[in-house]
Amino acid sequence: MEEILNGIDVSEHQGLIDWKKASSDGVQFAMLRCGYGRYESQKDIRFEQNYHGAKEAGIPVGAYLFSYATDNDMALQEAENCLSIIEGKQFEFPISYDVELSSQARLGSYALTAMVNTFCEKVESAGYYVSLYSSLDFVKNHFDMEKLKRYDLWLALWSSQLSYADGVGMWQHSSIGNIDGISGYVDLNKAYRDYPKIIKRAGLNGYQKLSGSSPVPTAGKKLNLVNAPLYSFSKAQNPSVYVNGTYYLYDGKPVNGRYRITNRPSSVEKRPMFVYVTGWIDGDAVNN
């Protein structure tokens, strides 16, 4: 994969950061912890300072929430807490759900995957580009990644080489980075997608859709498809099959220039999403 940008992720544990020095030292993006858990009191005490400091230094930012959830209700509360914290701000990188605790691994693949979907669907439905942060162990042994593949993966794998690339949008490759303006070690990351371009073009993360773009179609729009490529997830390079006939827009929300479709009107916007979505089609097929 082509490396696009080098960045960091930070929380209150890094203390006061000189963002201008960090920018001069080559930091091209930053993922900021907005909070941890489901309570208002668990907002990261440095989040506001980090957000404004990075913005003033011209560093694009995303945000992440560290999860303690062990069921769907807790995951939904964490999503609501995350949305409350980031409300009114603009992010050029994804809003990520950080799932990595051993107590969560013990839930089993079905329950853990459903929990992640609960958080991600809630945040995505509010107009944000969502990703999942976790380790290679979780990805291989604890998630059902087939049901999570529509979300980009921010993979924690501290190594000199990225040995797993399926769906990886960002790679946290070190926990012992040294960056000017930051006291002590900091996590280092690489981004493999042009998130600022993708997010701004789609009108997500607090941005308005770029002028001149086609209007966003609405959920339930009837589509008559003729030999249309159908993709298994939004960033798939090759179509799974080609489809013909009548389909419906699942939610009318573009992701990476593609839209979810379903094969019956009664399935529009029905949850859980992975049960009712047939697949993804290109925006050109929607607007034709």
mmCIF file of C-alpha atoms in Angstrom:
data_model
loop_
_atom_site.group_PDB
_atom_site.id
_atom_site.type_symbol
_atom_site.label_atom_id
_atom_site.label_comp_id
_atom_site.label_asym_id
_atom_site.label_seq_id
_atom_site.Cartn_x
_atom_site.Cartn_y
_atom_site.Cartn_z
ATOM 1 C CA MET A 1 0.000 0.000 0.000
ATOM 2 C CA GLU A 2 1.097 3.516 -0.710
ATOM 3 C CA GLU A 3 1.962 5.503 2.381
ATOM 4 C CA ILE A 4 0.294 8.913 2.312
ATOM 5 C CA LEU A 5 0.795 10.664 5.663
ATOM 6 C CA ASN A 6 2.676 10.252 8.952
ATOM 7 C CA GLY A 7 0.882 11.074 12.168
ATOM 8 C CA ILE A 8 0.481 10.541 15.899
ATOM 9 C CA ASP A 9 -2.268 9.747 18.384
ATOM 10 C CA VAL A 10 -2.409 11.522 21.718
ATOM 11 C CA SER A 11 -4.386 11.824 24.927
ATOM 12 C CA GLU A 12 -4.088 13.647 28.227
ATOM 13 C CA HIS A 13 -1.189 11.302 29.044
ATOM 14 C CA GLN A 14 1.070 13.302 26.706
ATOM 15 C CA GLY A 15 0.485 16.433 28.769
ATOM 16 C CA LEU A 16 0.850 19.872 27.217
ATOM 17 C CA ILE A 17 1.833 19.636 23.545
ATOM 18 C CA ASP A 18 3.548 22.292 21.460
ATOM 19 C CA TRP A 19 1.687 21.602 18.239
ATOM 20 C CA LYS A 20 3.702 24.008 16.117
ATOM 21 C CA LYS A 21 6.895 22.158 17.033
ATOM 22 C CA ALA A 22 5.185 18.858 16.297
ATOM 23 C CA SER A 23 4.149 20.129 12.884
ATOM 24 C CA SER A 24 7.679 21.284 12.133
ATOM 25 C CA ASP A 25 8.923 17.813 13.116
ATOM 26 C CA GLY A 26 6.848 16.191 10.389
ATOM 27 C CA VAL A 27 3.520 15.413 12.056
ATOM 28 C CA GLN A 28 0.976 15.456 9.227
ATOM 29 C CA PHE A 29 -2.112 14.348 11.154
ATOM 30 C CA ALA A 30 -3.187 13.580 14.701
ATOM 31 C CA MET A 31 -5.784 11.293 16.222
ATOM 32 C CA LEU A 32 -7.003 12.854 19.462
ATOM 33 C CA ARG A 33 -8.595 10.917 22.285
ATOM 34 C CA CYS A 34 -11.899 12.629 22.985
ATOM 35 C CA GLY A 35 -12.811 10.418 25.906
ATOM 36 C CA TYR A 36 -12.968 6.980 27.457
ATOM 37 C CA GLY A 37 -16.220 5.263 28.311
ATOM 38 C CA ARG A 38 -19.836 6.349 28.401
ATOM 39 C CA TYR A 39 -19.957 9.105 30.999
ATOM 40 C CA GLU A 40 -19.678 12.844 30.480
ATOM 41 C CA SER A 41 -17.041 12.943 33.232
ATOM 42 C CA GLN A 42 -14.803 10.715 31.087
ATOM 43 C CA LYS A 43 -13.990 13.364 28.517
ATOM 44 C CA ASP A 44 -10.240 13.596 27.932
ATOM 45 C CA ILE A 45 -9.099 16.666 29.861
ATOM 46 C CA ARG A 46 -6.685 17.672 27.075
ATOM 47 C CA PHE A 47 -9.073 17.113 24.153
ATOM 48 C CA GLU A 48 -10.173 20.717 23.684
ATOM 49 C CA GLN A 49 -6.628 21.992 24.061
ATOM 50 C CA ASN A 50 -5.276 19.393 21.653
ATOM 51 C CA TYR A 51 -8.017 20.024 19.103
ATOM 52 C CA HIS A 52 -7.510 23.774 18.974
ATOM 53 C CA GLY A 53 -3.720 23.509 19.195
ATOM 54 C CA ALA A 54 -3.493 21.083 16.297
ATOM 55 C CA LYS A 55 -5.913 23.116 14.200
ATOM 56 C CA GLU A 56 -3.966 26.315 14.802
ATOM 57 C CA ALA A 57 -0.786 24.516 13.728
ATOM 58 C CA GLY A 58 -2.476 23.362 10.521
ATOM 59 C CA ILE A 59 -2.489 19.675 11.464
ATOM 60 C CA PRO A 60 -5.522 17.660 10.264
ATOM 61 C CA VAL A 61 -7.197 15.742 13.075
ATOM 62 C CA GLY A 62 -9.444 12.806 13.835
ATOM 63 C CA ALA A 63 -10.733 11.584 17.188
ATOM 64 C CA TYR A 64 -11.110 8.324 19.054
ATOM 65 C CA LEU A 65 -13.008 7.067 22.063
ATOM 66 C CA PHE A 66 -11.483 4.361 24.257
ATOM 67 C CA SER A 67 -14.118 1.738 24.994
ATOM 68 C CA TYR A 68 -14.966 -0.018 28.236
ATOM 69 C CA ALA A 69 -18.245 -1.393 26.873
ATOM 70 C CA THR A 70 -19.199 -5.021 27.355
ATOM 71 C CA ASP A 71 -22.668 -4.965 25.777
ATOM 72 C CA ASN A 72 -24.685 -3.118 23.147
ATOM 73 C CA ASP A 73 -26.328 -0.719 25.586
ATOM 74 C CA MET A 74 -22.966 0.431 26.885
ATOM 75 C CA ALA A 75 -21.631 0.775 23.337
ATOM 76 C CA LEU A 76 -24.607 2.946 22.411
ATOM 77 C CA GLN A 77 -23.989 5.135 25.461
ATOM 78 C CA GLU A 78 -20.337 5.442 24.466
ATOM 79 C CA ALA A 79 -21.393 6.510 20.975
ATOM 80 C CA GLU A 80 -23.711 9.145 22.418
ATOM 81 C CA ASN A 81 -20.950 10.383 24.713
ATOM 82 C CA CYS A 82 -18.521 10.558 21.788
ATOM 83 C CA LEU A 83 -21.004 12.521 19.673
ATOM 84 C CA SER A 84 -21.629 14.940 22.522
ATOM 85 C CA ILE A 85 -17.904 15.622 22.921
ATOM 86 C CA ILE A 86 -17.127 16.144 19.217
ATOM 87 C CA GLU A 87 -20.278 18.110 18.384
ATOM 88 C CA GLY A 88 -19.640 21.367 16.539
ATOM 89 C CA LYS A 89 -16.106 20.467 15.478
ATOM 90 C CA GLN A 90 -14.617 19.496 12.128
ATOM 91 C CA PHE A 91 -12.396 16.469 11.607
ATOM 92 C CA GLU A 92 -10.347 15.585 8.550
ATOM 93 C CA PHE A 93 -9.678 12.053 9.781
ATOM 94 C CA PRO A 94 -12.050 9.353 11.041
ATOM 95 C CA ILE A 95 -13.835 9.085 14.352
ATOM 96 C CA SER A 96 -12.491 5.814 15.693
ATOM 97 C CA TYR A 97 -13.745 3.283 18.233
ATOM 98 C CA ASP A 98 -10.853 1.939 20.328
ATOM 99 C CA VAL A 99 -11.639 -1.644 21.374
ATOM 100 C CA GLU A 100 -8.765 -3.547 22.966
ATOM 101 C CA LEU A 101 -9.552 -4.747 26.514
ATOM 102 C CA SER A 102 -9.249 -8.389 27.588
ATOM 103 C CA SER A 103 -12.696 -8.137 29.191
ATOM 104 C CA GLN A 104 -14.053 -7.372 25.727
ATOM 105 C CA ALA A 105 -12.175 -10.241 24.083
ATOM 106 C CA ARG A 106 -13.917 -12.636 26.474
ATOM 107 C CA LEU A 107 -17.344 -11.598 25.149
ATOM 108 C CA GLY A 108 -16.995 -13.812 22.097
ATOM 109 C CA SER A 109 -16.981 -12.859 18.443
ATOM 110 C CA TYR A 110 -20.741 -12.494 17.977
ATOM 111 C CA ALA A 111 -21.348 -10.220 20.971
ATOM 112 C CA LEU A 112 -18.192 -8.174 20.447
ATOM 113 C CA THR A 113 -18.881 -7.616 16.760
ATOM 114 C CA ALA A 114 -22.472 -6.588 17.477
ATOM 115 C CA MET A 115 -21.221 -4.144 20.094
ATOM 116 C CA VAL A 116 -18.798 -2.532 17.645
ATOM 117 C CA ASN A 117 -21.536 -2.280 15.029
ATOM 118 C CA THR A 118 -23.797 -0.561 17.562
ATOM 119 C CA PHE A 119 -21.237 2.167 18.211
ATOM 120 C CA CYS A 120 -20.168 2.587 14.602
ATOM 121 C CA GLU A 121 -23.681 2.687 13.164
ATOM 122 C CA LYS A 122 -24.731 5.341 15.680
ATOM 123 C CA VAL A 123 -21.761 7.608 14.966
ATOM 124 C CA GLU A 124 -21.902 7.014 11.216
ATOM 125 C CA SER A 125 -25.615 7.859 11.140
ATOM 126 C CA ALA A 126 -24.759 11.237 12.690
ATOM 127 C CA GLY A 127 -22.653 12.092 9.636
ATOM 128 C CA TYR A 128 -19.182 10.931 10.588
ATOM 129 C CA TYR A 129 -16.606 8.737 8.863
ATOM 130 C CA VAL A 130 -16.038 5.909 11.323
ATOM 131 C CA SER A 131 -13.156 3.492 11.791
ATOM 132 C CA LEU A 132 -12.244 0.729 14.227
ATOM 133 C CA TYR A 133 -8.998 0.763 16.224
ATOM 134 C CA SER A 134 -7.713 -2.530 17.574
ATOM 135 C CA SER A 135 -4.840 -4.997 17.644
ATOM 136 C CA LEU A 136 -4.013 -7.776 15.220
ATOM 137 C CA ASP A 137 -5.015 -10.342 17.858
ATOM 138 C CA PHE A 138 -8.527 -8.871 18.064
ATOM 139 C CA VAL A 139 -8.793 -8.665 14.287
ATOM 140 C CA LYS A 140 -7.773 -12.289 13.761
ATOM 141 C CA ASN A 141 -9.307 -13.940 16.817
ATOM 142 C CA HIS A 142 -12.105 -11.882 18.364
ATOM 143 C CA PHE A 143 -13.986 -9.879 15.700
ATOM 144 C CA ASP A 144 -16.072 -11.201 12.839
ATOM 145 C CA MET A 145 -14.328 -8.925 10.344
ATOM 146 C CA GLU A 146 -16.689 -9.963 7.558
ATOM 147 C CA LYS A 147 -19.408 -8.025 9.404
ATOM 148 C CA LEU A 148 -17.130 -5.064 10.115
ATOM 149 C CA LYS A 149 -15.393 -4.703 6.765
ATOM 150 C CA ARG A 150 -17.363 -1.632 5.751
ATOM 151 C CA TYR A 151 -15.386 0.271 8.395
ATOM 152 C CA ASP A 152 -11.755 1.172 7.858
ATOM 153 C CA LEU A 153 -9.362 -0.510 10.244
ATOM 154 C CA TRP A 154 -6.848 1.467 12.274
ATOM 155 C CA LEU A 155 -4.504 -1.366 13.152
ATOM 156 C CA ALA A 156 -2.198 -1.417 16.171
ATOM 157 C CA LEU A 157 0.804 -3.513 15.185
ATOM 158 C CA TRP A 158 4.136 -2.362 16.579
ATOM 159 C CA SER A 159 6.500 -3.585 13.925
ATOM 160 C CA SER A 160 8.812 -2.376 11.190
ATOM 161 C CA GLN A 161 6.571 -3.947 8.551
ATOM 162 C CA LEU A 162 2.812 -4.094 8.058
ATOM 163 C CA SER A 163 2.113 -7.823 7.799
ATOM 164 C CA TYR A 164 -1.688 -7.488 7.637
ATOM 165 C CA ALA A 165 -3.229 -5.052 5.178
ATOM 166 C CA ASP A 166 -6.859 -6.113 4.674
ATOM 167 C CA GLY A 167 -9.003 -3.007 5.121
ATOM 168 C CA VAL A 168 -6.238 -1.073 6.874
ATOM 169 C CA GLY A 169 -6.650 2.671 6.507
ATOM 170 C CA MET A 170 -4.173 3.580 9.239
ATOM 171 C CA TRP A 171 -1.377 1.674 10.928
ATOM 172 C CA GLN A 172 -0.126 2.429 14.439
ATOM 173 C CA HIS A 173 3.389 1.089 14.026
ATOM 174 C CA SER A 174 5.161 2.278 17.189
ATOM 175 C CA SER A 175 4.436 3.271 20.777
ATOM 176 C CA ILE A 176 7.869 4.770 21.403
ATOM 177 C CA GLY A 177 8.025 7.670 18.993
ATOM 178 C CA ASN A 178 9.880 10.872 19.776
ATOM 179 C CA ILE A 179 8.369 14.097 18.446
ATOM 180 C CA ASP A 180 9.452 17.680 19.093
ATOM 181 C CA GLY A 181 6.938 19.458 21.295
ATOM 182 C CA ILE A 182 5.887 16.292 23.135
ATOM 183 C CA SER A 183 7.466 15.108 26.385
ATOM 184 C CA GLY A 184 8.085 11.370 26.470
ATOM 185 C CA TYR A 185 7.025 8.704 24.023
ATOM 186 C CA VAL A 186 4.091 9.017 21.633
ATOM 187 C CA ASP A 187 2.359 6.556 19.297
ATOM 188 C CA LEU A 188 3.313 6.844 15.626
ATOM 189 C CA ASN A 189 0.940 6.153 12.746
ATOM 190 C CA LYS A 190 0.819 5.950 8.975
ATOM 191 C CA ALA A 191 -2.267 6.726 6.891
ATOM 192 C CA TYR A 192 -2.874 4.940 3.611
ATOM 193 C CA ARG A 193 -5.921 6.878 2.481
ATOM 194 C CA ASP A 194 -6.419 10.538 1.642
ATOM 195 C CA TYR A 195 -8.927 11.037 4.431
ATOM 196 C CA PRO A 196 -9.180 14.840 4.216
ATOM 197 C CA LYS A 197 -10.153 14.600 0.550
ATOM 198 C CA ILE A 198 -12.600 11.722 1.082
ATOM 199 C CA ILE A 199 -14.280 13.300 4.104
ATOM 200 C CA LYS A 200 -14.602 16.809 2.720
ATOM 201 C CA ARG A 201 -15.848 15.609 -0.649
ATOM 202 C CA ALA A 202 -18.558 13.532 1.045
ATOM 203 C CA GLY A 203 -19.555 16.300 3.457
ATOM 204 C CA LEU A 204 -18.800 14.328 6.620
ATOM 205 C CA ASN A 205 -17.258 15.078 10.030
ATOM 206 C CA GLY A 206 -18.723 18.566 10.274
ATOM 207 C CA TYR A 207 -17.939 19.601 6.693
ATOM 208 C CA GLN A 208 -20.481 20.689 4.118
ATOM 209 C CA LYS A 209 -20.573 18.680 0.916
ATOM 210 C CA LEU A 210 -18.387 20.392 -1.682
ATOM 211 C CA SER A 211 -20.252 22.671 -4.076
ATOM 212 C CA GLY A 212 -20.806 21.235 -7.498
ATOM 213 C CA SER A 213 -21.251 17.724 -6.144
ATOM 214 C CA SER A 214 -24.377 15.779 -6.984
ATOM 215 C CA PRO A 215 -27.123 15.995 -4.348
ATOM 216 C CA VAL A 216 -27.210 13.093 -1.921
ATOM 217 C CA PRO A 217 -30.043 10.698 -2.850
ATOM 218 C CA THR A 218 -32.514 9.744 -0.145
ATOM 219 C CA ALA A 219 -33.109 6.433 1.598
ATOM 220 C CA GLY A 220 -35.575 4.210 -0.214
ATOM 221 C CA LYS A 221 -34.917 5.628 -3.666
ATOM 222 C CA LYS A 222 -35.890 3.029 -6.255
ATOM 223 C CA LEU A 223 -33.097 1.996 -8.596
ATOM 224 C CA ASN A 224 -33.340 0.073 -11.845
ATOM 225 C CA LEU A 225 -29.878 -1.390 -12.235
ATOM 226 C CA VAL A 226 -28.467 -2.794 -15.451
ATOM 227 C CA ASN A 227 -25.269 -4.822 -15.163
ATOM 228 C CA ALA A 228 -24.192 -2.667 -12.199
ATOM 229 C CA PRO A 229 -21.051 -3.673 -10.264
ATOM 230 C CA LEU A 230 -21.932 -4.743 -6.713
ATOM 231 C CA TYR A 231 -19.189 -4.454 -4.083
ATOM 232 C CA SER A 232 -18.989 -6.274 -0.763
ATOM 233 C CA PHE A 233 -17.802 -3.143 1.051
ATOM 234 C CA SER A 234 -17.294 0.536 0.311
ATOM 235 C CA LYS A 235 -13.586 0.373 -0.444
ATOM 236 C CA ALA A 236 -13.461 -2.953 -2.309
ATOM 237 C CA GLN A 237 -11.327 -2.702 -5.425
ATOM 238 C CA ASN A 238 -13.214 -5.308 -7.448
ATOM 239 C CA PRO A 239 -16.954 -6.058 -7.644
ATOM 240 C CA SER A 240 -18.284 -9.317 -6.232
ATOM 241 C CA VAL A 241 -20.953 -9.661 -8.923
ATOM 242 C CA TYR A 242 -22.899 -7.599 -11.451
ATOM 243 C CA VAL A 243 -26.588 -7.077 -10.701
ATOM 244 C CA ASN A 244 -29.717 -6.318 -12.687
ATOM 245 C CA GLY A 245 -33.216 -5.398 -11.606
ATOM 246 C CA THR A 246 -34.905 -3.323 -8.940
ATOM 247 C CA TYR A 247 -33.103 -2.306 -5.764
ATOM 248 C CA TYR A 248 -33.468 0.447 -3.166
ATOM 249 C CA LEU A 249 -31.042 2.803 -1.480
ATOM 250 C CA TYR A 250 -30.585 1.547 2.048
ATOM 251 C CA ASP A 251 -29.866 4.899 3.704
ATOM 252 C CA GLY A 252 -28.779 7.340 0.985
ATOM 253 C CA LYS A 253 -25.465 8.042 2.694
ATOM 254 C CA PRO A 254 -22.369 8.052 0.475
ATOM 255 C CA VAL A 255 -19.209 6.400 1.774
ATOM 256 C CA ASN A 256 -16.118 6.515 -0.431
ATOM 257 C CA GLY A 257 -18.317 7.471 -3.373
ATOM 258 C CA ARG A 258 -20.543 4.406 -2.987
ATOM 259 C CA TYR A 259 -23.998 3.695 -1.580
ATOM 260 C CA ARG A 260 -25.552 0.789 0.276
ATOM 261 C CA ILE A 261 -28.499 -0.894 -1.438
ATOM 262 C CA THR A 262 -31.106 -3.412 -0.361
ATOM 263 C CA ASN A 263 -33.395 -5.645 -2.377
ATOM 264 C CA ARG A 264 -36.748 -4.735 -0.824
ATOM 265 C CA PRO A 265 -38.317 -1.480 0.400
ATOM 266 C CA SER A 266 -39.191 -2.999 3.784
ATOM 267 C CA SER A 267 -35.464 -3.377 4.512
ATOM 268 C CA VAL A 268 -34.633 0.328 4.098
ATOM 269 C CA GLU A 269 -32.780 1.652 7.173
ATOM 270 C CA LYS A 270 -33.601 -1.517 9.094
ATOM 271 C CA ARG A 271 -31.109 -2.720 11.710
ATOM 272 C CA PRO A 272 -28.779 -4.490 12.083
ATOM 273 C CA MET A 273 -27.327 -3.024 8.951
ATOM 274 C CA PHE A 274 -25.227 -6.015 7.914
ATOM 275 C CA VAL A 275 -28.345 -8.229 7.738
ATOM 276 C CA TYR A 276 -30.342 -6.000 5.392
ATOM 277 C CA VAL A 277 -27.710 -4.434 3.140
ATOM 278 C CA THR A 278 -27.247 -6.299 -0.156
ATOM 279 C CA GLY A 279 -23.997 -4.550 -1.016
ATOM 280 C CA TRP A 280 -22.499 -1.339 -2.348
ATOM 281 C CA ILE A 281 -22.834 0.330 -5.743
ATOM 282 C CA ASP A 282 -20.977 3.229 -7.328
ATOM 283 C CA GLY A 283 -22.455 6.704 -7.094
ATOM 284 C CA ASP A 284 -22.732 6.881 -10.869
ATOM 285 C CA ALA A 285 -25.270 4.057 -10.796
ATOM 286 C CA VAL A 286 -27.359 5.956 -8.249
ATOM 287 C CA ASN A 287 -27.403 9.247 -10.116
ATOM 288 C CA ASN A 288 -28.059 7.831 -13.586
#
